[in-house]
Coordinates of C-alpha atoms and ligand atoms in Angstrom, one line a residue:
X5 CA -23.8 21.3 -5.4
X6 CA -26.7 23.2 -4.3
X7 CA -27.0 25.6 -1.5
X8 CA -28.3 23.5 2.1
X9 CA -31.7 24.4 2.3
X10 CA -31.7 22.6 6.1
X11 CA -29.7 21.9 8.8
X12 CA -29.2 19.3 12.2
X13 CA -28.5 20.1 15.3
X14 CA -25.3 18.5 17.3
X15 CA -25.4 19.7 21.0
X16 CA -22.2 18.6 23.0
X17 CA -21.8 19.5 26.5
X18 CA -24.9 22.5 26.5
X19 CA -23.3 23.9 23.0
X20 CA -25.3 23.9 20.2
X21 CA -23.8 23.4 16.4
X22 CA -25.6 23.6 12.8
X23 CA -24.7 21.3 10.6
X24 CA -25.5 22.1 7.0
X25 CA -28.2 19.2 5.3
X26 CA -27.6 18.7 1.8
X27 CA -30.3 17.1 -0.5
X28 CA -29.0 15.0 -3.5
X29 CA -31.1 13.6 -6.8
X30 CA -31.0 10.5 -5.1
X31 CA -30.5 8.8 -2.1
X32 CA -30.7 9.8 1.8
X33 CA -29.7 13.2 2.3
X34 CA -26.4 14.0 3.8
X35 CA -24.9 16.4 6.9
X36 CA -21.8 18.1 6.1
X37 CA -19.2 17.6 8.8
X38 CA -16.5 19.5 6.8
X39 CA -16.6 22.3 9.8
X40 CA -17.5 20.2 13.0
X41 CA -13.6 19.4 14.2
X42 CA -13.0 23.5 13.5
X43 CA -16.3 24.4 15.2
X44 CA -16.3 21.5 18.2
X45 CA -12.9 20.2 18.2
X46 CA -14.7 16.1 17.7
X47 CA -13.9 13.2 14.9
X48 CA -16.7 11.8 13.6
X49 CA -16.3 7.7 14.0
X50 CA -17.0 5.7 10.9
X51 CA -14.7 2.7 10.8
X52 CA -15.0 1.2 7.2
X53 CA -17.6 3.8 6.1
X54 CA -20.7 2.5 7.1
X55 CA -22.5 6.0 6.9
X56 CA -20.1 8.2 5.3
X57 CA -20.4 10.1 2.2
X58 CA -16.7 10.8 1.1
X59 CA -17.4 12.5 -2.2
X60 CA -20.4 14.1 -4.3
X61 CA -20.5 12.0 -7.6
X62 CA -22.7 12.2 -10.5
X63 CA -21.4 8.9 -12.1
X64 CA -23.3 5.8 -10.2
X65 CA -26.1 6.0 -8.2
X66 CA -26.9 2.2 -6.5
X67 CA -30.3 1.7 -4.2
X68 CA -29.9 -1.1 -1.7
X69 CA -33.2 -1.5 -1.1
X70 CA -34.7 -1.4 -4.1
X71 CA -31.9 -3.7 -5.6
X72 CA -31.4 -0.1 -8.3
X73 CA -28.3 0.6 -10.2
X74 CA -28.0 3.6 -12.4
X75 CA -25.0 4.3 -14.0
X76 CA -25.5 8.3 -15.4
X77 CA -29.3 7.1 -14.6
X78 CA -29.6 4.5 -17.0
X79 CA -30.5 1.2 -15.7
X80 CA -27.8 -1.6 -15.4
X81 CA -30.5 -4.2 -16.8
X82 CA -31.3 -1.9 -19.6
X83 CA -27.5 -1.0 -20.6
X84 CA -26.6 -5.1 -20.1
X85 CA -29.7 -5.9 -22.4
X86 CA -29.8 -3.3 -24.8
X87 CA -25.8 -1.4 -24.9
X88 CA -22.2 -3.1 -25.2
X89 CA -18.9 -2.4 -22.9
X90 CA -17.4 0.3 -24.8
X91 CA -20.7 2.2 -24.9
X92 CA -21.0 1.8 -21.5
X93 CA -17.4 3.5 -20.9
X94 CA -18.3 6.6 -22.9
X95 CA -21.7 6.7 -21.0
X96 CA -19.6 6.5 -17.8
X97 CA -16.8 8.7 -18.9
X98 CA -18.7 11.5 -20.6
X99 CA -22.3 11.6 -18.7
X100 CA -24.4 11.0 -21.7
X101 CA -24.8 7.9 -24.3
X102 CA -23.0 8.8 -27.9
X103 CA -24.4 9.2 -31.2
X104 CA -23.3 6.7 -34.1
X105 CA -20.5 8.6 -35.0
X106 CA -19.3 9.7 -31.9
X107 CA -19.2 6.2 -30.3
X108 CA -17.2 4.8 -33.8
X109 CA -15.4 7.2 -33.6
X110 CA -14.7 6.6 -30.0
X111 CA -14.0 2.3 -30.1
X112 CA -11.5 3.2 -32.9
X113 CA -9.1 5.1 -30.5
X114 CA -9.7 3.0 -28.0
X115 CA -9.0 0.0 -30.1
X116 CA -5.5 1.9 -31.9
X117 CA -4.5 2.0 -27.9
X118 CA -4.6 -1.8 -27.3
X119 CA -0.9 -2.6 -28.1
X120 CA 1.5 -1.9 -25.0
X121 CA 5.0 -1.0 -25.1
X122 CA 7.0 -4.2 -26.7
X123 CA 10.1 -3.4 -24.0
X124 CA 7.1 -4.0 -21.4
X125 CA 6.9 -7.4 -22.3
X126 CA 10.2 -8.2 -20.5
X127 CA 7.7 -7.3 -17.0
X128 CA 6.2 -10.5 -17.0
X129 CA 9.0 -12.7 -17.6
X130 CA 10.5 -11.1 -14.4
X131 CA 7.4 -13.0 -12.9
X132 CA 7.3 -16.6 -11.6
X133 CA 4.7 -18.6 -14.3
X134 CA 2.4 -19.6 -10.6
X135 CA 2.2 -16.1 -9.9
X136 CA -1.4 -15.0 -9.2
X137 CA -2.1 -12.9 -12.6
X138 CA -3.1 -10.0 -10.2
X139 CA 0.3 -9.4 -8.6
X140 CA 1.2 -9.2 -12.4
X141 CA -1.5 -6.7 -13.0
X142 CA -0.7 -4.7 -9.9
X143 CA 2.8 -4.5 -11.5
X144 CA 2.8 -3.9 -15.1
X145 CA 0.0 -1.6 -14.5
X146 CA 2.1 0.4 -11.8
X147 CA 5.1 0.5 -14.7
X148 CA 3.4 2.1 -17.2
X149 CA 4.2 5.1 -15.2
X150 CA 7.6 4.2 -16.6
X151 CA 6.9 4.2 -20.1
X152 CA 3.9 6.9 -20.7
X153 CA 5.3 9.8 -19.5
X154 CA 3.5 12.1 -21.5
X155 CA 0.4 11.0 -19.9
X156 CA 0.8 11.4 -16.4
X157 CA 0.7 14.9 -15.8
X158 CA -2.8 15.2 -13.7
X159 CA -2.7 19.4 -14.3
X160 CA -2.9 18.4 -18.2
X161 CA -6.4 17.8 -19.4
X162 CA -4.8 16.3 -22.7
X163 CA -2.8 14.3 -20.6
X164 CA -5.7 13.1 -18.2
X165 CA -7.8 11.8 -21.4
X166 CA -4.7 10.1 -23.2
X167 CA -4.0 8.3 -19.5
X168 CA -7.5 7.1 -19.8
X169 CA -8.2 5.5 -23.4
X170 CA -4.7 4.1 -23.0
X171 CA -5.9 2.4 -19.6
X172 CA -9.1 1.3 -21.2
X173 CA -7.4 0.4 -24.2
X174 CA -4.9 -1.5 -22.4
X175 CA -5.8 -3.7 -19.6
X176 CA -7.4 -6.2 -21.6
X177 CA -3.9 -6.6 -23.3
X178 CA -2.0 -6.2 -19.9
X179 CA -4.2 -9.4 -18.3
X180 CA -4.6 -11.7 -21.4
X181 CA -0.7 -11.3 -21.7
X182 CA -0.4 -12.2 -17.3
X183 CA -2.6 -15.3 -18.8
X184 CA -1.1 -16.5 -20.9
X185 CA 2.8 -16.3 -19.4
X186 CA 0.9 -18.3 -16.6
X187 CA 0.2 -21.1 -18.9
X188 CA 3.1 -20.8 -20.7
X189 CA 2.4 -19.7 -24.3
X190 CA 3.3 -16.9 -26.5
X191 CA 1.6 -13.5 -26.1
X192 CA -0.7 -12.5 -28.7
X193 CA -1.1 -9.4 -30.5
X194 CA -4.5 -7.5 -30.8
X195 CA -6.3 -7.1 -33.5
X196 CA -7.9 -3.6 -34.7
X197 CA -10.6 -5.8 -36.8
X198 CA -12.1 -7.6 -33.3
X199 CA -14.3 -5.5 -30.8
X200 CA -13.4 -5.4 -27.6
X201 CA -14.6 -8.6 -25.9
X202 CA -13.5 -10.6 -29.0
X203 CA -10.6 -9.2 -28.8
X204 CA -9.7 -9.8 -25.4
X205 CA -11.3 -14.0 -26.0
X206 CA -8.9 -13.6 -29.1
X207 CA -5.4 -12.8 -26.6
X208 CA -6.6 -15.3 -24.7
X209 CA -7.1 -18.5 -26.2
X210 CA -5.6 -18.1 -30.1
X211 CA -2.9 -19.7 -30.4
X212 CA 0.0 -19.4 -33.4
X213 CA -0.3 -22.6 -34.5
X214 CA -4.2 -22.3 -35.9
X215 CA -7.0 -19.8 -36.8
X216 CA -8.9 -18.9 -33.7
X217 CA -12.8 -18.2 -34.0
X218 CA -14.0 -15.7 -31.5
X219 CA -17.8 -17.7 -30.5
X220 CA -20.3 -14.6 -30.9
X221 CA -22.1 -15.7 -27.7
X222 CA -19.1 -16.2 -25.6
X223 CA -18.1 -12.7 -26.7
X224 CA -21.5 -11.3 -26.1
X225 CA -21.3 -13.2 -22.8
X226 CA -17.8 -11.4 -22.1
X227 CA -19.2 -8.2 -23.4
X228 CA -21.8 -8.4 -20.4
X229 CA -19.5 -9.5 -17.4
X230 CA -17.2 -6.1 -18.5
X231 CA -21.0 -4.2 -18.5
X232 CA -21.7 -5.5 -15.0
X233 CA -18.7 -4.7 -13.6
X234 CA -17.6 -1.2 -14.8
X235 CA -18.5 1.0 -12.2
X236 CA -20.2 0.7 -8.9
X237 CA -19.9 3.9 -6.7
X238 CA -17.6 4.5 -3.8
X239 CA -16.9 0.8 -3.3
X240 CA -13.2 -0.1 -1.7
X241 CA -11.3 -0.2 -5.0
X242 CA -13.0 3.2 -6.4
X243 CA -12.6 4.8 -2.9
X244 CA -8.7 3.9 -3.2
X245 CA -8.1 4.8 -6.5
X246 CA -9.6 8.0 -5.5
X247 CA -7.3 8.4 -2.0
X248 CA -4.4 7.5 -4.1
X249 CA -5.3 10.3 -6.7
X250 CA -6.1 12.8 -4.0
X251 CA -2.0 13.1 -3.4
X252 CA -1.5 13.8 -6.9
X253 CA 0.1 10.2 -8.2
X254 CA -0.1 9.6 -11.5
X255 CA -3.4 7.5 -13.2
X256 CA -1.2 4.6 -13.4
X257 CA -0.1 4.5 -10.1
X258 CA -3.7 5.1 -8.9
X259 CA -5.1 2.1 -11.0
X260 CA -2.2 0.0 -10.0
X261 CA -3.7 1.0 -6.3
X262 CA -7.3 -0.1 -6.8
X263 CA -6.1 -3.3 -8.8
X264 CA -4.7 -4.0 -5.3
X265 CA -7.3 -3.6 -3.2
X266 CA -9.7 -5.3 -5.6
X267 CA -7.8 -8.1 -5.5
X268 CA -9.0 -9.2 -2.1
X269 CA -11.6 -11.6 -1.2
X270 CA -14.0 -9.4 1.0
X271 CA -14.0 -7.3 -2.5
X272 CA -13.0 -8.3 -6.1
X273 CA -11.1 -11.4 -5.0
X274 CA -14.8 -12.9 -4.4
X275 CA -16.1 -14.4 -7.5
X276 CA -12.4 -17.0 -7.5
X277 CA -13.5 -17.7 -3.7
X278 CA -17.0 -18.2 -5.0
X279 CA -16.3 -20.7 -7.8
X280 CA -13.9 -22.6 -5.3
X281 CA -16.3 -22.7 -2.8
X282 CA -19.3 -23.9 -4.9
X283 CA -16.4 -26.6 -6.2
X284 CA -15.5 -27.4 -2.9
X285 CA -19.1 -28.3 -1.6
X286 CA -19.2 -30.4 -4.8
X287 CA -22.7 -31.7 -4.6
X288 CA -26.1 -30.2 -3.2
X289 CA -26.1 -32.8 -0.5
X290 CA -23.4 -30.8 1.3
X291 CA -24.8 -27.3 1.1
X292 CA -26.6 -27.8 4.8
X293 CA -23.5 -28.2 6.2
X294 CA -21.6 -25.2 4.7
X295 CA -24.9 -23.1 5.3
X296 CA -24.3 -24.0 9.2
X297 CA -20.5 -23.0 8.6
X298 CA -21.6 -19.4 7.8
X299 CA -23.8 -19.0 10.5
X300 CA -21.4 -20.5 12.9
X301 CA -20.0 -17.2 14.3
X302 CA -17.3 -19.4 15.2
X303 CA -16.5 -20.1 12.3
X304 CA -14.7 -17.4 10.2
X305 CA -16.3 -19.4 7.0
X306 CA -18.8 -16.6 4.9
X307 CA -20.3 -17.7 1.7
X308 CA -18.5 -16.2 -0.7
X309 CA -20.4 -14.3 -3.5
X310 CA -23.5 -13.3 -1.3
X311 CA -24.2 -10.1 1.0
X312 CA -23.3 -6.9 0.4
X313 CA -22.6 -3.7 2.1
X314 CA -25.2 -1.6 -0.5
X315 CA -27.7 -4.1 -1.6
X316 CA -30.0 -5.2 1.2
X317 CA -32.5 -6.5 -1.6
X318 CA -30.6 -8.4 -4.5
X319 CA -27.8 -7.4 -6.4
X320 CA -29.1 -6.2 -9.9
X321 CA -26.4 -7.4 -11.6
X322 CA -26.6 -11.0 -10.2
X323 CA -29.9 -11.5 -11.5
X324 CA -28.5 -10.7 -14.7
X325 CA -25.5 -12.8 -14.4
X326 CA -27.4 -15.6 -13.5
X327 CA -29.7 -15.6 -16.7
X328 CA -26.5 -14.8 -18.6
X329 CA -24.5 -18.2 -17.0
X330 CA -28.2 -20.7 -18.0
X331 CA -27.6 -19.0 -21.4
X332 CA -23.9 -19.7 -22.0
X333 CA -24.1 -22.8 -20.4
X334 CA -27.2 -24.1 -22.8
X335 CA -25.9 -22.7 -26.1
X336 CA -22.3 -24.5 -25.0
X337 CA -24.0 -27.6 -24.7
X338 CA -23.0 -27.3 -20.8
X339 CA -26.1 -29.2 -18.9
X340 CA -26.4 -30.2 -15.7
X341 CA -23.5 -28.2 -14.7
X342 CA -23.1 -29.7 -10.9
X343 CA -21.7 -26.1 -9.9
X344 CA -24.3 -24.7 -11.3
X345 CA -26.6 -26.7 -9.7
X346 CA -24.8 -26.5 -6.7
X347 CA -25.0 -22.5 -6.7
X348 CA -29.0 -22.5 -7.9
X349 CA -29.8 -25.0 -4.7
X350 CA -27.2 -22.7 -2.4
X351 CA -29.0 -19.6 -3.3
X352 CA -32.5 -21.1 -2.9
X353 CA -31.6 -22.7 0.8
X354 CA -29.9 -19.6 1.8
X355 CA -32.5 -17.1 0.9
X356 CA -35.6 -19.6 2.5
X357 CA -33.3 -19.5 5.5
X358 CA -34.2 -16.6 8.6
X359 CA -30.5 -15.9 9.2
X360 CA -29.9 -14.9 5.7
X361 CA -33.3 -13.3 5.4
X362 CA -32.8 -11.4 8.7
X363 CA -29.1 -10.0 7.4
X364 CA -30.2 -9.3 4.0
X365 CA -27.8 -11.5 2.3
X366 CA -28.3 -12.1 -1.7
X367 CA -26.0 -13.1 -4.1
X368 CA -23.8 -10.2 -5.4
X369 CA -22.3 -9.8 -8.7
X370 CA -19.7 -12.2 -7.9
X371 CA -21.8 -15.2 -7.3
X372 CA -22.5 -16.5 -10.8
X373 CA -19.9 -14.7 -12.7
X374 CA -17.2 -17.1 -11.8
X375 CA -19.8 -20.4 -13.5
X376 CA -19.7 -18.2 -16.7
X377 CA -16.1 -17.5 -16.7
X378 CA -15.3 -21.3 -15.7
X379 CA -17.6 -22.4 -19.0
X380 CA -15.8 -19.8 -20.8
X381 CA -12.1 -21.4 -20.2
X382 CA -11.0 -19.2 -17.6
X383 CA -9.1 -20.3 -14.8
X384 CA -10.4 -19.3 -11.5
X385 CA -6.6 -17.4 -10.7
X386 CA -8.1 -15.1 -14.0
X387 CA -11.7 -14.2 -12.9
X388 CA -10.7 -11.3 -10.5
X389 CA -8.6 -9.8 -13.9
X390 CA -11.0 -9.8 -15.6
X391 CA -12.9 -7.8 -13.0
X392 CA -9.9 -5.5 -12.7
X393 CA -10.4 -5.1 -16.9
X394 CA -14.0 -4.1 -16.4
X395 CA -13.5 -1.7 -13.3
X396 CA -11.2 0.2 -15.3
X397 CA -13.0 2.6 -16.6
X398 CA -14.9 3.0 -13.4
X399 CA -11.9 3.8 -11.7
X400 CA -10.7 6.4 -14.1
X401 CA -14.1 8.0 -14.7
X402 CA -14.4 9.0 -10.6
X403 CA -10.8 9.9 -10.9
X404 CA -11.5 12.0 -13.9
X405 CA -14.6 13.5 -11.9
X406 CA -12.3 14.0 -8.5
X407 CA -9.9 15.8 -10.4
X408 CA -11.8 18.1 -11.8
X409 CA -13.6 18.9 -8.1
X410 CA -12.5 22.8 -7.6
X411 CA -12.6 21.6 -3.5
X412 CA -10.3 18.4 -4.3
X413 CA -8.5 18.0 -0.9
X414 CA -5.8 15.4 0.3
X415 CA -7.8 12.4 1.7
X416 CA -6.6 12.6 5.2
X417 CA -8.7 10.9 8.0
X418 CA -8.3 10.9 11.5
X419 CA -8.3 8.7 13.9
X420 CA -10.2 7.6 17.5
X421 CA -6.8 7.4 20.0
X422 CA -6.7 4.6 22.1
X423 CA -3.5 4.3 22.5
X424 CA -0.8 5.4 25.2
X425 CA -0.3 9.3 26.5
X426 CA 2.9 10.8 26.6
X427 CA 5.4 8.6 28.3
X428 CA 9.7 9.3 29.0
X429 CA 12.3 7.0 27.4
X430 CA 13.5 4.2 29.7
X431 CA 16.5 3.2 29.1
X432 CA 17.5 -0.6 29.0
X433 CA 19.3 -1.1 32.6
X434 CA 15.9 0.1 34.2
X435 CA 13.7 -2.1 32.2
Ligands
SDX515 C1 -18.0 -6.8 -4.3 O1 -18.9 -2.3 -2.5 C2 -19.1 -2.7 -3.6 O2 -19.9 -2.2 -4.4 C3 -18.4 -4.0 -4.0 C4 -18.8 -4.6 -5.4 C5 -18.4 -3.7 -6.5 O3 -19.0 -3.9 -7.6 O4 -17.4 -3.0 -6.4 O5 -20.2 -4.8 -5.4 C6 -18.1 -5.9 -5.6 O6 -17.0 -6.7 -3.6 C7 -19.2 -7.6 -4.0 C8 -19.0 -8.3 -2.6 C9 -18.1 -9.6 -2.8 N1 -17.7 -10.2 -1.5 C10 -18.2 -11.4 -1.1 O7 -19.0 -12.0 -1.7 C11 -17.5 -11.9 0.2 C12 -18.6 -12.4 1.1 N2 -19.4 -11.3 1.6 C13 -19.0 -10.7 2.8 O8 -17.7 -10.7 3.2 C14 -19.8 -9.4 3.1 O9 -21.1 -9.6 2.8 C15 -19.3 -8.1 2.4 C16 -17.9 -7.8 2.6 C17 -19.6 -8.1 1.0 C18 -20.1 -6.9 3.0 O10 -19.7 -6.8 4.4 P1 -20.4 -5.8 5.4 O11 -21.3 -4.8 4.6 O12 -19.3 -5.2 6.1 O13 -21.3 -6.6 6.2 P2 -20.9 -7.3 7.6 O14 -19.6 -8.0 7.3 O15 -21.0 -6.4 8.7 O16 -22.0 -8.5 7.7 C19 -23.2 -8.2 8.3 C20 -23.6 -9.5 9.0 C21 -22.5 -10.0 9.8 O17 -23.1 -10.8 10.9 P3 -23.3 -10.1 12.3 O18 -21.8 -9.7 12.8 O19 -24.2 -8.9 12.1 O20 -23.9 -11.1 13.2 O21 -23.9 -10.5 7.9 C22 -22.9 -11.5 8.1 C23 -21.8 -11.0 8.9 O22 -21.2 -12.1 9.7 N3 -22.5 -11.8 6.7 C24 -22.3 -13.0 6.2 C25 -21.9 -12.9 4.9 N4 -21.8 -11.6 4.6 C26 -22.1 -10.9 5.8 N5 -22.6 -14.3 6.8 C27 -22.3 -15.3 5.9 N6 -21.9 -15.2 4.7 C28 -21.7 -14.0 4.1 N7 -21.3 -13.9 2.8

């Protein structure tokens, strides 16, 4: 990071204090705090982050205003048009796009990775079959601390990048398998002759009994939805996976801490809420009422799928989502899909009405994705695994970039005290 070349000015109580500015490639420029509690004995306050930078990152870069997401400064709308998932992952991993041999050379050892453990398999029967597919994530991600112990070493670089393919490698395997114990068939295998979305359709829906065709454009289709989702900056899950790695616990660990927090519906959990919400208005003669349900601050109802805490615009990647889901839909010979409907007539109310417009609320990422995934033949309980497969190697790429930070500290934030001062023991007779 470059020298400050400016500084603000914090005076408390007639004291003066400098406060180094730094500038970055993009995006508002940012005051480093590191020294203010050491200088003027003060917290800052920041409850859920609104205006804190915890990290430097050269990864993502989003603009909320301008609806702009980079990832190593190529355009999301470019990559989604014109790259493919795994290209993506090097791009994200490594900071630049491969050449042709490179990047073969790359989707072969991610695609030797994709078998886990067999004696891993016993996890998931350990599960109910209702269990949500995340709570099976969370834990058979968080075990395979207990079966790839040469790759959890953090101090070992060879170790670091073996902890990653095999994460990359094996989610996809890891959440096809939660599916398909939830539904009661027989895992199955990967194949080393399908690419990475096909693959993944493949676990999913083959079946031993017959020959299962992967559809090109449902596996294009998947291919996107892992594009749109693999990284997005210091969002909640990224920002605990790095927290969690700041301690020193292993990459598994770490994952199977952002799968967590992803999991909920302020966050990845949002594009299952979504589809059940659009299912549960039903028909466009009910959106009015459920637009008055989010505005109701009474009402602890939000439409699920739209704002965002970055994008005060439009999302990017739901504009890309959306001409992905009339695409699917069409070539499936899904017309007149009332959800889709449904969510076209939502979005168009919404963003015509002032309360919305005032607030900046668009549909996110998570607003059409779960149409798509429905189409595809995805239970709702599955679309936040799926996200969880895709964020993968956005998780491990900032962790990757944390670790190698020479300043990497313990993430340890303070607090604003409103509780009681110090106060003697009384006992029980005298209380
Ligand atoms: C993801 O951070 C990331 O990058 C996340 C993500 C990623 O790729 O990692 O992009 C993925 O998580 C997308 C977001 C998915 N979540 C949802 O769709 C759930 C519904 N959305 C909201 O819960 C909310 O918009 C958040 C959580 C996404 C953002 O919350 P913020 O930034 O904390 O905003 P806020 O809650 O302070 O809301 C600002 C105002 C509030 O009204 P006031 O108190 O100012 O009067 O807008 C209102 C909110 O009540 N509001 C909504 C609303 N979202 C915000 N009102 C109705 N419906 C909504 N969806």
């Amino acid at each position: 990071m470059a020298e400050p070349t400016k500084s603000a000015t914090l005076t408390i109580d007639g004291t003066s204090y400098e406060l180094p500015i730094h500038t970055p490639t993009a995006g508002p420029d940012v005051i480093d705090i590191r020294k203010l509690y050491a200088q003027a004995n003060v917290f800052t306050y920041d409850p859920g982050f609104t205006s804190t930078a915890a990290c430097d990152s050269t990864i993502t870069f989003i603009d909320g205003d301008k609806g702009e997401l980079l990832h190593r400064g190529y355009p999301i709308d470019q990559l989604a048009a014109k790259s493919h998932y795994l290209e993506v992952c090097y791009l994200l991993l490594y900071g630049e796009l491969p050449d042709a041999k490179t990047l073969e050379a790359f989707e072969k050892l991610v695609t030797n990775h994709t078998m886990i453990h067999e004696q891993m398999h016993n996890f998931f029967r350990g599960f109910r079959r209702d269990a949500h597919p995340m709570a099976t994530m969370v834990g058979v991600v968080g075990a395979m601390s207990a079966f790839y112990h040469d790759s959890t070493d953090i101090n070992d670089e060879h170790q670091r990048e073996v902890a990653s393919i095999r994460l990359i490698a094996k989610m996809p395997t890891i959440a096809a398998m939660a599916y398909k114990y939830s539904i009661g068939q027989p895992f199955v295998y990967p194949r080393n002759d399908l690419d990475y979305a096909s693959n993944f359709l493949h676990m999913c829906f083959a079946v031993p009994a017959e020959t299962y065709h992967v559809n090109p454009v449902l596996s294009r289709a998947m291919d996107r939805i892992f594009t749109l989702h693999a990284d997005h900056e210091q969002n909640a899950s990224t920002s605990t996976v790095r927290l969690a790695s700041s301690s020193g616990a292993n990459p598994f660990a770490c994952i199977a801490a952002g799968i967590a927090c992803l999991w909920g519906p302020a966050h990845g959990g949002a594009n299952q809420a979504a589809l059940e919400m659009l299912r549960e208005i039903g028909s466009v003669d009910r959106i009015p009422e459920y637009i008055a349900r989010a505005k109701d601050k009474n009402d602890p109802f939000r439409l699920m799928g739209f704002g965002h805490r970055v994008y005060k615009n439009f999302d990017p990647r739901a504009t890309v989502m959306k001409q992905s889901a009339d695409e699917v839909l069409d070539l499936l010979g899904v017309h007149n899909n009332p959800t889709l409907q449904v969510a076209k007539e939502l979005e168009r109310i919404a963003l015509s009405d002032p309360y919305f417009v005032e607030k900046k609320l668009y549909p996110n990422v998570d607003f059409y994705s779960g149409i798509i995934l429905d189409a595809m033949g995805f239970p709702t309980a599955m679309f936040t695994p799926i996200f969880a497969v895709a964020r993968t190697v956005g998780w491990i790429s900032q962790w990757k970039e944390q670790l190698a930070d020479p300043q990497l500290k313990i993430g340890r934030p303070r607090q604003l005290y409103l509780g009681d001062t110090a106060r003697d023991y009384v006992d029980i007779e005298n209380r």
